[in-house]
Short mmCIF file of C-alpha atoms in Angstrom, two decimals:
data_model
loop_
_atom_site.label_atom_id
_atom_site.label_comp_id
_atom_site.label_asym_id
_atom_site.label_seq_id
_atom_site.Cartn_x
_atom_site.Cartn_y
_atom_site.Cartn_z
CA UNK A 1 109.73 74.90 89.93
CA UNK A 2 112.31 77.70 89.68
CA UNK A 3 111.93 80.97 91.53
CA UNK A 4 112.08 84.33 89.75
CA UNK A 5 115.70 84.87 90.83
CA UNK A 6 116.74 81.52 89.34
CA UNK A 7 115.28 82.30 85.91
CA UNK A 8 117.74 83.75 83.40
CA UNK A 9 115.57 86.27 81.52
CA UNK A 10 113.22 88.85 82.99
CA UNK A 11 110.67 91.04 81.27
CA UNK A 12 108.29 93.79 82.40
CA UNK A 13 104.80 94.16 81.01
CA UNK A 14 102.42 97.07 81.72
CA UNK A 15 98.85 96.99 80.41
CA UNK A 16 95.83 99.19 80.89
CA UNK A 17 92.89 97.65 82.74
CA UNK A 18 89.21 98.59 82.96
CA UNK A 19 87.83 97.57 86.39
CA UNK A 20 84.19 97.78 87.38
CA UNK A 21 83.02 100.14 90.14
CA UNK A 22 83.17 97.32 92.70
CA UNK A 23 86.67 96.36 91.58
CA UNK A 24 87.72 100.00 91.91
CA UNK A 25 86.56 99.93 95.54
CA UNK A 26 88.68 96.83 96.18
CA UNK A 27 91.72 98.48 94.58
CA UNK A 28 91.19 101.54 96.80
CA UNK A 29 90.89 99.39 99.95
CA UNK A 30 94.06 97.45 99.12
CA UNK A 31 95.96 100.63 98.25
CA UNK A 32 95.00 102.22 101.57
CA UNK A 33 95.92 99.07 103.48
CA UNK A 34 99.28 98.81 101.72
CA UNK A 35 100.07 102.44 102.50
CA UNK A 36 99.00 102.01 106.14
CA UNK A 37 101.20 98.92 106.63
CA UNK A 38 104.19 100.68 105.08
CA UNK A 39 103.68 103.78 107.23
CA UNK A 40 103.26 101.62 110.32
CA UNK A 41 106.60 99.96 109.56
CA UNK A 42 108.21 103.41 109.24
CA UNK A 43 106.66 104.49 112.57
CA UNK A 44 107.84 101.29 114.30
CA UNK A 45 111.33 101.79 112.91
CA UNK A 46 111.49 105.38 114.17
CA UNK A 47 110.24 104.40 117.64
CA UNK A 48 112.66 101.48 117.89
CA UNK A 49 115.56 103.77 116.98
CA UNK A 50 114.56 106.20 119.74
CA UNK A 51 114.03 103.45 122.33
CA UNK A 52 117.36 101.78 121.52
CA UNK A 53 119.10 105.05 122.36
CA UNK A 54 118.02 104.51 125.98
CA UNK A 55 120.99 102.70 127.49
CA UNK A 56 119.26 101.87 130.78
CA UNK A 57 117.63 98.44 131.02
CA UNK A 58 114.24 99.78 132.08
CA UNK A 59 111.61 97.03 132.00
CA UNK A 60 108.96 99.27 130.44
CA UNK A 61 111.32 100.26 127.60
CA UNK A 62 112.42 96.67 126.97
CA UNK A 63 108.83 95.43 126.93
CA UNK A 64 107.88 98.11 124.41
CA UNK A 65 110.82 97.14 122.20
CA UNK A 66 109.73 93.49 122.22
CA UNK A 67 106.13 94.45 121.40
CA UNK A 68 107.24 96.54 118.41
CA UNK A 69 109.55 93.84 117.08
CA UNK A 70 106.76 91.25 117.24
CA UNK A 71 104.47 93.56 115.24
CA UNK A 72 106.88 93.73 112.28
CA UNK A 73 105.11 91.06 110.23
CA UNK A 74 101.82 91.01 108.36
CA UNK A 75 100.04 88.50 110.60
CA UNK A 76 100.83 90.22 113.91
CA UNK A 77 100.05 93.63 112.45
CA UNK A 78 96.65 92.38 111.25
CA UNK A 79 95.94 91.01 114.74
CA UNK A 80 96.80 94.40 116.23
CA UNK A 81 94.74 96.41 113.71
CA UNK A 82 91.49 94.53 113.13
CA UNK A 83 90.46 96.52 110.03
CA UNK A 84 93.36 94.84 108.18
CA UNK A 85 91.39 91.58 108.47
CA UNK A 86 88.91 92.85 105.88
CA UNK A 87 88.24 90.00 103.42
CA UNK A 88 88.67 92.38 100.48
CA UNK A 89 92.33 92.98 101.42
CA UNK A 90 94.90 90.77 99.73
CA UNK A 91 97.25 89.25 102.32
CA UNK A 92 100.13 89.47 99.83
CA UNK A 93 99.54 93.22 99.52
CA UNK A 94 100.41 93.60 103.20
CA UNK A 95 103.43 91.30 102.88
CA UNK A 96 104.70 93.22 99.86
CA UNK A 97 104.36 96.54 101.71
CA UNK A 98 106.60 95.20 104.48
CA UNK A 99 109.03 93.84 101.90
CA UNK A 100 109.15 97.22 100.14
CA UNK A 101 110.00 98.86 103.47
CA UNK A 102 113.02 96.58 103.87
CA UNK A 103 114.02 97.18 100.23
CA UNK A 104 113.95 100.92 100.91
CA UNK A 105 116.41 100.44 103.76
CA UNK A 106 118.66 98.30 101.56
CA UNK A 107 118.60 101.01 98.88
CA UNK A 108 119.56 103.60 101.51
CA UNK A 109 122.52 101.52 102.65
CA UNK A 110 123.76 101.16 99.06
CA UNK A 111 123.04 104.70 97.84
CA UNK A 112 122.71 107.17 100.68
CA UNK A 113 121.23 109.83 98.40
CA UNK A 114 117.96 107.88 98.32
CA UNK A 115 117.29 108.77 101.97
CA UNK A 116 115.74 106.64 104.71
CA UNK A 117 112.17 105.29 104.29
CA UNK A 118 109.59 108.04 104.75
CA UNK A 119 105.85 108.09 105.32
CA UNK A 120 103.72 107.69 102.19
CA UNK A 121 101.06 110.38 102.05
CA UNK A 122 97.55 109.98 100.71
CA UNK A 123 97.16 111.07 97.11
CA UNK A 124 94.89 110.72 94.10
CA UNK A 125 97.15 107.95 92.78
CA UNK A 126 96.55 104.44 94.15
CA UNK A 127 99.00 101.57 94.16
CA UNK A 128 99.50 98.17 95.73
CA UNK A 129 101.43 95.00 94.94
CA UNK A 130 100.54 91.35 95.05
CA UNK A 131 102.34 88.21 93.90
CA UNK A 132 101.47 85.31 91.63
CA UNK A 133 101.56 81.88 93.29
CA UNK A 134 101.44 78.41 91.74
CA UNK A 135 99.84 76.03 94.27
CA UNK A 136 100.08 72.35 93.30
CA UNK A 137 101.61 73.24 89.93
CA UNK A 138 104.76 71.61 88.55
CA UNK A 139 105.35 74.14 85.77
CA UNK A 140 104.75 77.88 85.79
CA UNK A 141 102.84 79.31 82.85
CA UNK A 142 100.88 82.46 82.14
CA UNK A 143 97.55 80.67 82.53
CA UNK A 144 97.86 78.43 85.60
CA UNK A 145 98.78 80.73 88.51
CA UNK A 146 96.74 82.81 90.93
CA UNK A 147 97.36 85.65 88.48
CA UNK A 148 96.64 84.28 85.01
CA UNK A 149 95.60 85.27 81.51
CA UNK A 150 92.21 83.88 80.43
CA UNK A 151 92.82 85.15 76.90
CA UNK A 152 94.59 88.08 75.30
CA UNK A 153 91.86 90.48 76.50
CA UNK A 154 91.23 89.26 80.06
CA UNK A 155 93.31 88.51 83.15
CA UNK A 156 92.39 87.14 86.60
CA UNK A 157 93.83 88.77 89.75
CA UNK A 158 93.27 87.67 93.40
CA UNK A 159 90.42 89.54 95.14
CA UNK A 160 89.65 91.49 91.94
CA UNK A 161 88.63 88.56 89.77
CA UNK A 162 88.36 88.93 86.00
CA UNK A 163 89.72 92.18 84.52
CA UNK A 164 89.50 93.45 80.96
CA UNK A 165 92.87 94.57 79.60
CA UNK A 166 93.93 96.62 76.60
CA UNK A 167 96.56 95.35 74.19
CA UNK A 168 97.22 92.13 72.31
CA UNK A 169 99.43 89.80 74.36
CA UNK A 170 99.17 86.84 71.99
CA UNK A 171 102.95 86.78 71.46
CA UNK A 172 103.48 86.10 75.15
CA UNK A 173 100.59 83.64 75.43
CA UNK A 174 101.98 81.57 72.54
CA UNK A 175 105.37 81.14 74.22
CA UNK A 176 106.58 77.61 74.74
CA UNK A 177 108.24 76.55 77.98
CA UNK A 178 108.09 77.89 81.52
CA UNK A 179 107.12 81.55 81.97
CA UNK A 180 106.60 82.66 85.53
CA UNK A 181 104.68 85.73 86.75
CA UNK A 182 106.33 87.35 89.76
CA UNK A 183 105.31 90.63 91.37
CA UNK A 184 102.09 92.19 90.11
CA UNK A 185 101.38 95.91 90.65
CA UNK A 186 97.90 97.40 90.35
CA UNK A 187 97.88 101.19 90.10
CA UNK A 188 95.75 104.22 89.32
CA UNK A 189 97.27 107.51 88.20
CA UNK A 190 96.03 111.03 88.93
CA UNK A 191 94.09 111.00 85.65
CA UNK A 192 91.95 108.07 86.92
CA UNK A 193 93.51 105.50 84.56
CA UNK A 194 94.12 101.99 85.91
CA UNK A 195 97.16 99.89 85.02
CA UNK A 196 98.50 96.41 85.72
CA UNK A 197 102.26 95.79 85.74
CA UNK A 198 103.65 92.25 85.59
CA UNK A 199 107.15 90.97 86.22
CA UNK A 200 107.80 87.94 84.01
CA UNK A 201 110.66 85.46 84.19
CA UNK A 202 111.77 82.63 81.90
CA UNK A 203 114.77 80.59 80.79
CA UNK A 204 114.06 81.44 77.14
CA UNK A 205 114.50 84.99 75.74
CA UNK A 206 111.43 87.19 75.46
CA UNK A 207 112.70 88.78 72.23
CA UNK A 208 114.47 87.13 69.31
CA UNK A 209 118.18 87.74 68.86
CA UNK A 210 119.08 90.32 66.23
CA UNK A 211 121.77 89.88 63.61
CA UNK A 212 124.89 92.04 63.72
CA UNK A 213 124.78 95.33 61.81
CA UNK A 214 128.49 96.26 62.13
CA UNK A 215 127.45 99.85 62.85
CA UNK A 216 128.57 102.02 65.75
CA UNK A 217 127.29 105.47 66.63
CA UNK A 218 127.81 108.23 69.16
CA UNK A 219 124.89 110.48 70.11
CA UNK A 220 125.01 114.02 71.44
CA UNK A 221 121.93 115.04 73.44
CA UNK A 222 121.04 118.72 73.27
CA UNK A 223 118.07 121.04 73.57
CA UNK A 224 118.32 122.52 70.07
CA UNK A 225 117.73 119.11 68.46
CA UNK A 226 116.77 116.16 70.63
CA UNK A 227 119.93 114.35 69.54
CA UNK A 228 122.60 114.43 66.85
CA UNK A 229 124.11 111.15 65.62
CA UNK A 230 127.75 110.75 64.63
CA UNK A 231 126.66 109.70 61.11
CA UNK A 232 125.18 113.16 60.53
CA UNK A 233 121.52 112.48 61.28
CA UNK A 234 119.54 114.67 63.65
CA UNK A 235 116.27 114.00 65.46
CA UNK A 236 114.16 117.08 66.13
CA UNK A 237 113.09 118.02 69.65
CA UNK A 238 109.27 117.62 69.77
CA UNK A 239 108.91 119.99 72.79
CA UNK A 240 105.68 118.39 73.95
CA UNK A 241 105.37 120.46 77.13
CA UNK A 242 106.01 123.80 75.43
CA UNK A 243 103.28 123.15 72.86
CA UNK A 244 100.67 122.63 75.55
CA UNK A 245 101.84 124.83 78.45
CA UNK A 246 99.46 127.69 77.49
CA UNK A 247 96.43 125.42 77.71
CA UNK A 248 97.80 123.88 80.93
CA UNK A 249 98.35 127.30 82.54
CA UNK A 250 94.77 128.33 81.78
CA UNK A 251 93.41 125.10 83.28
CA UNK A 252 95.60 125.51 86.38
CA UNK A 253 94.34 129.07 86.94
CA UNK A 254 90.76 127.79 86.87
CA UNK A 255 91.77 125.03 89.32
CA UNK A 256 93.32 127.60 91.65
CA UNK A 257 90.16 129.74 91.64
CA UNK A 258 87.97 126.74 92.46
CA UNK A 259 90.34 125.75 95.26
CA UNK A 260 90.16 129.23 96.82
CA UNK A 261 86.37 129.26 96.51
CA UNK A 262 86.05 125.85 98.20
CA UNK A 263 88.31 126.89 101.07
CA UNK A 264 86.46 130.18 101.48
CA UNK A 265 83.18 128.28 101.79
CA UNK A 266 84.90 125.78 104.14
CA UNK A 267 84.23 122.81 101.89
CA UNK A 268 86.57 119.82 101.63
CA UNK A 269 88.41 119.70 98.32
CA UNK A 270 87.68 115.97 98.02
CA UNK A 271 83.96 116.71 98.25
CA UNK A 272 84.00 119.74 95.95
CA UNK A 273 82.72 118.43 92.62
CA UNK A 274 83.76 121.44 90.54
CA UNK A 275 87.29 121.33 91.97
CA UNK A 276 87.55 117.58 91.30
CA UNK A 277 86.36 118.00 87.70
CA UNK A 278 89.01 120.64 87.05
CA UNK A 279 91.70 118.66 88.89
CA UNK A 280 90.97 115.70 86.62
CA UNK A 281 91.21 117.94 83.55
CA UNK A 282 94.64 119.23 84.63
CA UNK A 283 95.81 115.69 85.38
CA UNK A 284 94.72 114.55 81.91
CA UNK A 285 96.71 117.34 80.27
CA UNK A 286 99.80 116.29 82.23
CA UNK A 287 99.15 112.65 81.31
CA UNK A 288 98.83 113.55 77.62
CA UNK A 289 102.25 115.26 77.68
CA UNK A 290 103.80 112.33 79.54
CA UNK A 291 102.33 109.73 77.18
CA UNK A 292 103.46 111.53 74.04
CA UNK A 293 106.98 112.06 75.40
CA UNK A 294 107.19 108.47 76.65
CA UNK A 295 106.07 107.08 73.29
CA UNK A 296 108.64 109.25 71.47
CA UNK A 297 111.47 108.12 73.77
CA UNK A 298 110.46 104.45 73.45
CA UNK A 299 110.36 104.54 69.64
CA UNK A 300 113.63 106.47 69.33
CA UNK A 301 115.56 104.30 71.78
CA UNK A 302 114.30 101.06 70.21
CA UNK A 303 115.29 102.21 66.70
CA UNK A 304 118.79 103.20 67.85
CA UNK A 305 119.44 99.94 69.70
CA UNK A 306 118.05 97.65 67.00
CA UNK A 307 120.00 99.26 64.14
CA UNK A 308 123.43 99.57 65.80
CA UNK A 309 125.78 97.15 67.54
CA UNK A 310 127.23 99.90 69.74
CA UNK A 311 125.58 103.09 71.00
CA UNK A 312 127.68 105.61 72.93
CA UNK A 313 126.16 108.52 74.87
CA UNK A 314 127.46 111.03 77.38
CA UNK A 315 126.82 110.67 81.10
CA UNK A 316 124.31 113.33 82.07
CA UNK A 317 123.29 114.31 85.57
CA UNK A 318 119.93 115.98 85.06
CA UNK A 319 119.80 117.03 88.71
CA UNK A 320 122.86 119.24 88.23
CA UNK A 321 121.72 120.53 84.83
CA UNK A 322 118.34 121.61 86.22
CA UNK A 323 120.12 124.12 88.48
CA UNK A 324 120.48 126.31 85.38
CA UNK A 325 117.13 128.15 85.54
CA UNK A 326 117.44 129.30 81.92
CA UNK A 327 117.51 125.71 80.64
CA UNK A 328 115.51 123.90 83.35
CA UNK A 329 112.25 123.80 81.35
CA UNK A 330 113.94 122.61 78.15
CA UNK A 331 115.91 119.91 79.98
CA UNK A 332 112.82 118.64 81.82
CA UNK A 333 110.84 118.58 78.58
CA UNK A 334 113.25 116.30 76.66
CA UNK A 335 113.51 113.55 79.29
CA UNK A 336 117.22 112.72 78.91
CA UNK A 337 117.46 110.59 82.04
CA UNK A 338 114.55 108.37 80.98
CA UNK A 339 115.99 108.08 77.47
CA UNK A 340 119.40 106.88 78.71
CA UNK A 341 117.70 104.39 81.03
CA UNK A 342 115.72 102.99 78.08
CA UNK A 343 118.88 102.64 76.00
CA UNK A 344 120.55 100.76 78.84
CA UNK A 345 117.89 98.11 79.44
CA UNK A 346 117.08 97.68 75.74
CA UNK A 347 120.75 97.05 74.99
CA UNK A 348 120.63 94.13 77.46
CA UNK A 349 117.32 92.95 76.04
CA UNK A 350 118.48 92.90 72.40
CA UNK A 351 122.09 91.82 73.12
CA UNK A 352 123.55 95.14 72.03
CA UNK A 353 126.18 97.30 73.73
CA UNK A 354 125.47 100.68 75.29
CA UNK A 355 128.30 102.77 76.79
CA UNK A 356 128.26 106.13 78.57
CA UNK A 357 131.32 108.38 78.63
CA UNK A 358 132.29 111.56 80.42
CA UNK A 359 131.00 114.66 78.60
CA UNK A 360 134.14 116.65 79.51
CA UNK A 361 135.40 118.65 76.50
CA UNK A 362 133.34 116.66 73.98
CA UNK A 363 131.96 119.95 72.67
CA UNK A 364 135.15 121.99 72.97
CA UNK A 365 137.48 119.48 71.23
CA UNK A 366 138.17 119.49 67.49
CA UNK A 367 137.63 115.96 66.21
CA UNK A 368 140.15 116.42 63.37
CA UNK A 369 143.23 117.65 65.24
CA UNK A 370 142.31 117.31 68.93
CA UNK A 371 142.63 121.02 69.76
CA UNK A 372 140.62 122.01 72.86
CA UNK A 373 138.91 125.39 72.88
CA UNK A 374 139.82 127.38 75.98
CA UNK A 375 143.50 126.39 75.79
CA UNK A 376 146.32 128.58 74.40
CA UNK A 377 144.38 131.74 75.22
CA UNK A 378 141.31 130.89 73.09
CA UNK A 379 137.79 131.43 74.39
CA UNK A 380 135.51 128.50 75.15
CA UNK A 381 132.45 127.91 73.03
CA UNK A 382 129.16 129.12 74.49
CA UNK A 383 125.69 127.68 73.97
CA UNK A 384 125.08 130.31 71.30
CA UNK A 385 127.98 129.00 69.18
CA UNK A 386 126.29 126.37 67.00
CA UNK A 387 129.09 126.37 64.40
CA UNK A 388 132.80 127.14 64.82
CA UNK A 389 136.18 126.96 63.09
CA UNK A 390 139.13 125.27 64.74
CA UNK A 391 141.90 127.87 65.33
CA UNK A 392 144.60 125.24 64.76
CA UNK A 393 143.53 123.20 61.69
CA UNK A 394 140.90 125.68 60.40
CA UNK A 395 138.25 122.98 59.91
CA UNK A 396 134.64 124.16 60.06
CA UNK A 397 132.56 122.25 62.63
CA UNK A 398 128.87 121.92 63.34
CA UNK A 399 128.89 121.90 67.13
CA UNK A 400 126.60 118.92 67.84
CA UNK A 401 127.94 116.72 65.03
CA UNK A 402 131.53 117.30 66.20
CA UNK A 403 130.50 116.42 69.78
CA UNK A 404 128.84 113.19 68.60
CA UNK A 405 132.06 112.15 66.83
CA UNK A 406 134.10 112.83 69.99
CA UNK A 407 131.62 110.84 72.09
CA UNK A 408 131.90 107.86 69.73
CA UNK A 409 135.70 108.02 69.84
CA UNK A 410 135.67 108.09 73.65
CA UNK A 411 133.30 105.11 73.68
CA UNK A 412 135.55 103.07 71.38
CA UNK A 413 138.54 103.81 73.61
CA UNK A 414 136.57 102.76 76.69
CA UNK A 415 135.46 99.58 74.92
CA UNK A 416 139.07 98.64 74.08
CA UNK A 417 140.20 99.14 77.68
CA UNK A 418 137.37 96.97 79.05
#
């Protein structure tokens, strides 16, 4: 049987689940255990770093180093902390927490901006990971592992048992050939919704290959419209956060008052029922904005990738753009970074091509003659200039459409050089 790494195609699936009250308790216990194991690994790592700075071969120091090194696996850690032996705790949840700690260090070594592993704090969101195993099985399928689908509405997970899920997964269940389930993540968000995420692997594609369209487009992302396409189309900016921020602000003010009242009466916020009711209301408003934006980005990115052979976009660093306080809210509301990420993985999924190019001068350059605004004593275009006339060839330009054409041209040049 092939491992996940040996399988050619990989696919992520996230479904909503509806656990019982007892199953919710098990999820909470496993989430707390997973967080504790991860934090213990961080603490051991910090102490080992400090002890290794001691150059003297002191027996007490060396013994402590050996004790800490022995504790860096799930079995020894469970022996040291007896509450981790609780039968409700999934052993693979502890192993995955340790594995995630090592992955965090690997990510730090590759990209130093990610930072070293830090302690995970307690929050209203729960999360832990387990893995699907196939004992005494010769072929991996979706219905014969420790995590398996009973039908399109129910799935079985270790320690949790049978869970009801939302969504029709018949297309996946009808697949022929080997389909392996890898890492499984059980989570709860701040709005008290439970989800199950599955990593699937197979040697056969999860989506059918699309025929060639012989179409190529460049897209210019902006806050006026969500995007402008090089063929002249525009997609309006839905501004989901702006439409609901008044209602959100009112709910947050109520939450703040209830928080102050609970603290004044020296009551724990977790035990204050009125505070928790309002906190849940605020979380649901945030979740509604996120869901609507996420659905919009998914539909838009899928339509662009399916209907074009080549999609070219500009490289955007949202972190730098958010430093502009006048545009920070608008930039956060559109979700550019998530949109570009969706275009990237969907291009691989549907065998399309997605290219990003440098945004330098894409707005300031005339697509007809190549004149760059700001040169030869001319003034650069500002954000207020939505239309302009080229001083050299006197062609009238719509700012975003001209930028989309320049982005496409840059992408075609980059494609030829590759």
